[in-house]
């Protein structure tokens, strides 16, 4: 029975997802833990305590504990400000493991700051670690420039982690290429494992999805769903809706799901305020509905109710939402960046478009509106693809293989090291 420590400093599996700093990583850690526990592993998830009311240890599900690590103040801190608390975080994890008398077989660190904790544990206890970066600092800096508030030291930390981790998980071929080209990472130590969806959460709701959401059957519905941050390019989708109206005479209905609260409150989610302003200035406020954050059990209704799911980020380490939409049988139009390039098959499960180009996006949307049968065919093809390649069960099985490879490589290194030590010892020299 393997004992696994998942470290996810800013992204708790218990958090509400869809806000500024809670999204794909939270979902990844939660589903990976569930699948590993199903396979009989014991999983401890370490995440930073960000509310006074949180218990130190939460027995979440059979075989899974969530440890709310006291490191820094017990309130929300933007992830860009979290670095100074990571040493305290690491010390706590070490103390916890000793006091609980638990020896983990493997540490899986998520995001670069968790990698620092894994490094600390490896140095002290010799436990191997696997790294999923979820996002790379250099890619972010290239795309976001001045708006990237992470300190520059992030680049050197990531570079070192790429050398020290026993295995690295890239989420798509582009992620791997970025590590090689921007950090000089050794390709032979990187495995590509995608993200997934859970068939118990997502399936096509063929009857009643629109009724559930109060949407008319005749409307052409476009869905945008995800965290509300500028790099997700939600403004681009709003511009495309305006172009549909002006140039294609098509009155689409755009649903925008996500935010820090269940109401689309600009005070709680400033980005929603900016986007609302944009809808007004483009004269499409009646075409666009902001819903605020939605719980996971409701998402299949949104995906199923939509004629098309749209996601047009500037860059995307993986992008779980296209997979979720595909699992619900909905065609996807996404930007040809990062993981989306690998999940959406252009002209088969949807379309790939350039980022920041609302005219091209509007053309694809208008085409799908004019060809509903083709759109439906794309949706079915997407669903088949999601089930074939992207369930969390198959993703977790691939990640478990990466863990075994990491443990194996440490054992081999230990054997080589002790053999070298023996041959270098004075006794063996006398004997030799
Ligand atoms: N999400 C959610 N509720 C919302 C908005 C988003 O549960 O209101 C989830 C969404 O279903 C997906 C995740 O947040 O599972 C976003 O992951 P993705 O990889 O697309 O983007 P990231 O957050 O990693 O940038």
XYZ file of C-alpha atoms and ligand atoms in Angstrom:
457
model
C 0.000 0.000 0.000
C 1.679 3.197 -1.178
C 1.700 6.274 1.039
C 1.597 9.427 -1.032
C 1.968 13.061 -0.032
C 0.383 15.505 -2.469
C 1.533 19.065 -1.883
C -0.595 21.839 -3.302
C 0.288 25.036 -1.462
C -2.401 27.415 -2.760
C -4.951 25.038 -4.277
C -6.974 22.986 -1.795
C -9.183 20.150 -3.026
C -11.810 21.447 -0.599
C -11.963 25.012 -1.983
C -14.755 26.343 -4.163
C -13.436 26.335 -7.711
C -13.748 29.028 -10.361
C -12.349 32.076 -8.530
C -9.122 33.974 -9.197
C -6.730 31.456 -7.626
C -8.825 28.292 -7.522
C -9.294 26.287 -10.679
C -7.621 23.465 -12.532
C -4.989 22.687 -9.896
C -7.630 22.195 -7.182
C -9.588 19.894 -9.486
C -6.435 17.955 -10.477
C -5.348 17.334 -6.890
C -8.865 16.352 -5.756
C -9.447 13.859 -8.564
C -5.956 12.424 -8.527
C -6.266 11.775 -4.776
C -9.665 10.110 -5.233
C -8.374 7.788 -7.930
C -5.201 6.906 -6.006
C -7.271 6.121 -2.910
C -9.497 3.890 -5.044
C -6.406 1.968 -6.042
C -5.663 1.400 -2.343
C -3.119 4.189 -1.730
C -3.125 6.342 1.403
C -3.020 9.987 0.431
C -2.226 13.061 2.533
C -2.833 16.388 0.794
C -0.931 19.352 2.230
C -2.339 22.782 1.477
C -1.957 26.161 3.174
C -4.511 26.954 5.861
C -6.345 30.058 4.614
C -9.227 30.425 7.100
C -9.351 30.414 10.905
C -12.203 27.910 10.910
C -10.246 25.209 9.082
C -9.292 22.132 11.091
C -5.687 21.018 10.945
C -6.542 17.527 9.714
C -9.682 16.835 7.694
C -10.506 13.166 7.094
C -11.945 13.922 3.694
C -12.688 10.536 2.132
C -11.603 6.962 2.944
C -7.815 6.916 2.550
C -7.536 10.692 2.015
C -6.657 13.347 4.582
C -6.363 17.056 3.878
C -3.782 18.755 6.103
C -4.363 22.502 6.395
C -0.814 23.659 6.999
C -0.374 26.673 9.296
C 2.110 28.779 7.329
C 1.526 32.524 7.275
C -1.768 34.151 8.233
C -4.925 32.006 8.244
C -6.617 34.019 5.509
C -6.550 34.201 1.720
C -3.205 35.315 0.312
C -2.720 35.740 -3.430
C -0.367 33.041 -4.697
C 2.057 35.724 -5.889
C 2.585 36.693 -2.212
C 3.012 33.194 -0.810
C 6.705 32.545 -1.357
C 7.899 33.915 2.043
C 5.775 31.312 3.849
C 7.061 28.230 2.107
C 9.939 27.482 4.458
C 7.531 27.432 7.385
C 5.259 25.214 5.282
C 8.101 22.761 4.636
C 9.154 22.648 8.306
C 5.578 21.860 9.266
C 5.293 18.980 6.787
C 8.533 17.470 8.101
C 7.367 17.771 11.719
C 3.977 16.328 10.802
C 5.498 13.278 9.091
C 7.768 12.617 12.080
C 5.046 13.023 14.686
C 2.604 10.883 12.758
C 5.377 8.326 12.145
C 4.499 8.211 8.483
C 7.128 7.535 5.858
C 5.783 8.556 2.459
C 6.884 6.507 -0.524
C 6.626 9.476 -2.848
C 5.935 13.201 -2.750
C 4.010 14.772 -5.630
C 4.460 18.536 -5.677
C 2.020 20.778 -7.537
C 3.186 24.273 -8.580
C 6.716 25.529 -8.047
C 6.334 26.588 -4.402
C 5.168 23.097 -3.449
C 8.255 21.847 -5.274
C 10.408 23.776 -2.796
C 8.718 21.896 0.049
C 9.295 18.565 -1.711
C 12.964 19.480 -2.171
C 13.255 20.207 1.567
C 11.688 16.822 2.437
C 13.879 14.966 -0.028
C 17.006 16.546 1.460
C 15.991 15.622 5.008
C 14.219 12.279 4.594
C 15.461 11.054 1.212
C 11.960 10.647 -0.219
C 11.796 10.990 -4.027
C 9.537 13.595 -5.577
C 7.540 14.096 -8.746
C 6.760 17.568 -10.013
C 3.743 18.937 -11.887
C 4.280 22.650 -12.489
C 0.720 23.455 -13.660
C 2.124 26.741 -15.016
C 5.606 27.976 -15.849
C 6.913 31.345 -14.722
C 8.750 32.111 -17.956
C 5.695 31.391 -20.113
C 3.613 33.598 -17.860
C 6.156 36.424 -18.027
C 6.343 36.212 -21.828
C 2.549 36.407 -22.120
C 1.676 38.732 -19.259
C 4.733 41.025 -19.081
C 4.379 43.647 -16.350
C 1.090 42.183 -15.132
C 2.949 39.123 -13.827
C 3.461 39.851 -10.120
C 5.545 36.767 -9.288
C 9.110 37.594 -8.194
C 11.879 36.858 -10.738
C 13.389 34.312 -8.367
C 10.622 31.971 -9.542
C 12.569 31.277 -12.751
C 15.684 30.039 -10.921
C 13.584 27.986 -8.499
C 11.803 26.280 -11.380
C 15.062 25.633 -13.212
C 16.522 23.955 -10.138
C 13.367 21.891 -9.599
C 13.650 20.609 -13.152
C 17.100 19.282 -12.236
C 16.239 17.974 -8.753
C 12.828 16.326 -9.282
C 13.018 12.571 -9.775
C 10.408 12.786 -12.555
C 8.537 15.706 -14.085
C 4.984 15.556 -15.398
C 4.262 17.805 -18.376
C 0.566 18.236 -19.063
C 0.862 18.369 -22.844
C 3.586 18.343 -25.552
C 3.766 22.159 -25.489
C 4.386 22.123 -21.720
C 7.293 19.718 -22.263
C 8.697 21.825 -25.111
C 8.490 24.954 -22.921
C 10.478 23.227 -20.166
C 13.142 22.171 -22.641
C 13.362 25.445 -24.551
C 12.898 27.985 -21.757
C 14.658 26.098 -18.926
C 16.977 23.600 -20.620
C 15.162 20.700 -18.916
C 16.292 17.170 -19.734
C 13.574 15.617 -21.942
C 14.327 12.078 -20.764
C 13.099 12.966 -17.260
C 9.756 14.355 -18.428
C 6.578 12.283 -18.900
C 3.532 13.734 -20.617
C 0.324 12.994 -18.717
C -2.812 15.023 -19.470
C -5.593 16.097 -17.116
C -9.038 14.529 -17.110
C -12.743 14.561 -16.346
C -14.877 12.428 -14.065
C -17.704 10.488 -15.802
C -19.637 10.676 -12.526
C -19.634 14.479 -12.850
C -19.935 15.029 -16.599
C -22.204 13.471 -19.199
C -24.533 14.867 -21.854
C -27.785 15.962 -20.238
C -29.884 15.427 -23.350
C -33.232 16.369 -21.854
C -33.981 19.290 -19.594
C -30.593 21.038 -19.381
C -31.954 24.305 -20.804
C -35.110 24.076 -18.740
C -32.986 23.633 -15.617
C -31.190 26.908 -16.445
C -34.218 28.794 -17.786
C -32.863 29.060 -21.334
C -35.163 28.982 -24.392
C -34.787 25.998 -26.748
C -34.363 28.245 -29.813
C -31.470 30.324 -28.535
C -27.950 29.900 -29.903
C -26.004 29.495 -26.661
C -22.261 30.013 -26.309
C -20.661 28.996 -23.021
C -17.507 30.460 -21.469
C -16.601 28.818 -18.143
C -13.495 29.211 -16.008
C -11.486 31.436 -13.726
C -12.036 35.143 -14.236
C -8.561 36.412 -15.027
C -7.500 38.527 -18.044
C -5.286 35.840 -19.590
C -8.346 33.625 -20.154
C -9.378 36.028 -22.946
C -13.049 36.327 -21.957
C -13.007 39.833 -23.465
C -12.190 38.212 -26.811
C -15.362 36.091 -26.597
C -17.465 39.169 -25.825
C -15.949 40.950 -28.841
C -16.836 37.907 -30.962
C -20.452 38.056 -29.761
C -20.535 41.712 -30.820
C -19.093 40.754 -34.224
C -21.726 38.017 -34.587
C -24.417 40.598 -33.980
C -23.025 43.297 -36.270
C -21.540 41.368 -39.152
C -23.379 38.038 -39.099
C -26.775 39.301 -37.878
C -26.731 36.538 -35.288
C -28.101 37.224 -31.807
C -26.244 34.703 -29.690
C -26.569 34.275 -25.954
C -23.243 34.131 -24.133
C -23.172 32.568 -20.656
C -20.108 33.482 -18.614
C -19.644 31.112 -15.660
C -16.985 31.669 -12.978
C -15.904 34.158 -10.352
C -15.034 34.425 -6.673
C -18.677 34.264 -5.549
C -21.925 32.635 -6.644
C -23.240 36.081 -7.631
C -21.577 38.011 -10.482
C -20.466 40.690 -8.048
C -17.819 43.101 -9.444
C -16.726 43.920 -5.885
C -15.857 40.283 -5.214
C -14.515 39.674 -8.746
C -13.145 42.905 -10.279
C -12.565 41.181 -13.644
C -16.340 40.674 -13.944
C -16.742 44.440 -13.494
C -14.354 45.114 -16.406
C -16.145 42.598 -18.604
C -19.554 44.080 -17.760
C -18.247 47.485 -18.817
C -17.072 45.958 -22.082
C -20.489 44.421 -22.840
C -22.041 47.866 -22.351
C -19.529 49.656 -24.531
C -20.067 47.103 -27.334
C -23.859 47.207 -26.961
C -24.192 43.479 -26.204
C -25.204 43.602 -22.548
C -28.488 41.878 -23.402
C -26.654 39.048 -25.153
C -24.375 38.281 -22.219
C -25.286 36.678 -18.883
C -22.803 36.527 -16.017
C -23.738 33.748 -13.612
C -20.891 33.900 -11.072
C -19.172 30.777 -9.775
C -21.075 27.513 -10.127
C -20.633 24.267 -8.126
C -19.421 21.199 -9.946
C -22.702 19.302 -9.743
C -24.329 22.016 -11.883
C -21.683 22.306 -14.565
C -22.951 19.468 -16.762
C -26.202 21.410 -17.265
C -24.265 24.425 -18.524
C -22.037 22.388 -20.830
C -25.021 20.385 -22.137
C -27.226 23.438 -22.650
C -24.622 25.143 -24.834
C -24.478 24.855 -28.630
C -20.770 25.500 -28.375
C -18.168 25.869 -25.646
C -15.576 28.590 -26.185
C -12.237 29.098 -24.480
C -9.722 31.578 -25.887
C -6.847 32.037 -23.430
C -3.552 33.654 -24.470
C -1.741 30.537 -23.202
C -2.873 27.413 -21.374
C -0.743 24.809 -19.571
C -3.529 22.253 -20.122
C -7.123 23.536 -19.910
C -9.522 21.100 -18.243
C -12.695 22.869 -19.346
C -12.527 21.765 -23.029
C -12.364 18.128 -21.835
C -15.382 18.645 -19.573
C -17.328 20.198 -22.461
C -16.357 17.314 -24.764
C -17.502 14.803 -22.121
C -20.924 16.491 -22.268
C -21.039 16.129 -26.058
C -20.517 19.831 -26.808
C -18.262 21.074 -29.638
C -15.359 23.266 -28.538
C -13.796 26.307 -30.162
C -10.508 27.060 -28.430
C -7.282 28.901 -29.085
C -4.444 26.928 -30.641
C -2.261 27.217 -27.548
C -0.838 24.844 -24.912
C -2.959 21.823 -24.062
C -5.946 22.966 -26.122
C -3.927 22.266 -29.281
C -3.738 18.632 -28.188
C -7.247 18.100 -26.857
C -9.381 19.815 -29.526
C -9.088 18.232 -32.971
C -9.490 21.034 -35.486
C -12.398 20.286 -37.833
C -13.313 17.080 -35.947
C -14.307 17.936 -32.363
C -14.461 21.710 -32.861
C -12.107 24.398 -34.108
C -8.782 25.902 -33.170
C -8.478 29.669 -33.580
C -5.726 32.229 -32.914
C -5.791 34.087 -29.575
C -7.020 37.701 -29.461
C -8.790 37.427 -32.816
C -12.550 37.891 -32.306
C -13.298 38.071 -36.056
C -12.007 34.554 -36.736
C -13.788 33.288 -33.634
C -17.045 34.885 -34.803
C -16.683 33.224 -38.231
C -16.304 29.772 -36.658
C -19.272 30.373 -34.348
C -21.439 31.566 -37.247
C -20.465 28.458 -39.228
C -21.450 26.160 -36.362
C -24.746 28.035 -36.074
C -25.428 27.494 -39.780
C -24.440 23.796 -39.628
C -26.112 22.377 -36.506
C -25.764 18.774 -37.646
C -22.021 19.154 -38.120
C -21.830 20.841 -34.723
C -23.598 17.865 -33.194
C -21.225 15.474 -34.950
C -18.256 17.397 -33.556
C -19.807 17.116 -30.107
C -20.182 13.348 -30.334
C -16.660 12.941 -31.687
C -15.422 15.038 -28.754
C -17.294 12.862 -26.304
C -15.753 9.689 -27.719
C -12.338 11.293 -27.532
C -12.828 12.418 -23.916
C -13.861 8.909 -22.822
C -11.021 7.274 -24.741
C -8.169 9.450 -23.549
C -9.063 11.759 -20.696
C -10.811 10.120 -17.727
C -9.228 10.811 -14.332
C -9.026 7.056 -13.850
C -6.678 6.633 -16.821
C -4.786 9.828 -15.934
C -4.198 8.578 -12.362
C -3.005 5.199 -13.659
C -0.408 6.992 -15.805
C 0.650 9.166 -12.869
C 0.989 6.082 -10.634
C 3.397 4.685 -13.251
C 5.418 7.895 -13.051
C 5.610 7.487 -9.247
C 6.941 3.937 -9.675
C 9.551 5.160 -12.173
C 10.641 7.895 -9.729
C 10.979 5.418 -6.852
C 12.847 3.019 -9.100
C 15.334 5.658 -10.239
C 16.074 6.595 -6.612
C 16.679 2.942 -5.726
C 19.030 2.541 -8.690
C 20.912 5.701 -7.705
C 21.198 4.372 -4.131
C 22.664 1.071 -5.373
C 25.208 2.836 -7.616
C 26.079 5.248 -4.795
C 26.621 2.533 -2.167
C 28.658 0.467 -4.650
C 30.821 3.512 -5.360
C 31.218 4.193 -1.618
C 32.222 0.598 -0.991
C 34.835 0.531 -3.709
C 36.216 3.851 -2.445
C 36.442 2.686 1.203
C 39.955 1.967 2.586
C 38.989 -1.632 3.400
C 37.928 -2.417 -0.141
C 41.084 -0.720 -1.435
C 43.207 -2.982 0.805
C 41.211 -5.977 -0.324
C 41.555 -4.884 -3.970
N -14.814 25.639 -12.516
C -15.824 25.341 -11.612
N -16.786 26.287 -11.380
C -16.785 27.498 -11.982
C -15.748 27.792 -12.902
C -14.775 26.843 -13.144
O -15.874 24.243 -11.035
O -17.674 28.304 -11.717
C -13.776 24.612 -12.810
C -13.864 24.048 -14.216
O -14.941 23.155 -14.334
C -12.480 23.392 -14.368
C -11.589 24.311 -13.529
O -12.460 25.138 -12.737
O -12.494 22.082 -13.830
C -10.735 25.223 -14.408
O -9.676 24.461 -14.911
P -8.844 24.835 -16.223
O -7.774 23.820 -16.373
O -9.768 24.984 -17.386
O -8.220 26.264 -15.940
P -7.170 26.733 -14.794
O -7.969 27.058 -13.601
O -6.224 25.586 -14.553
O -6.507 27.921 -15.379
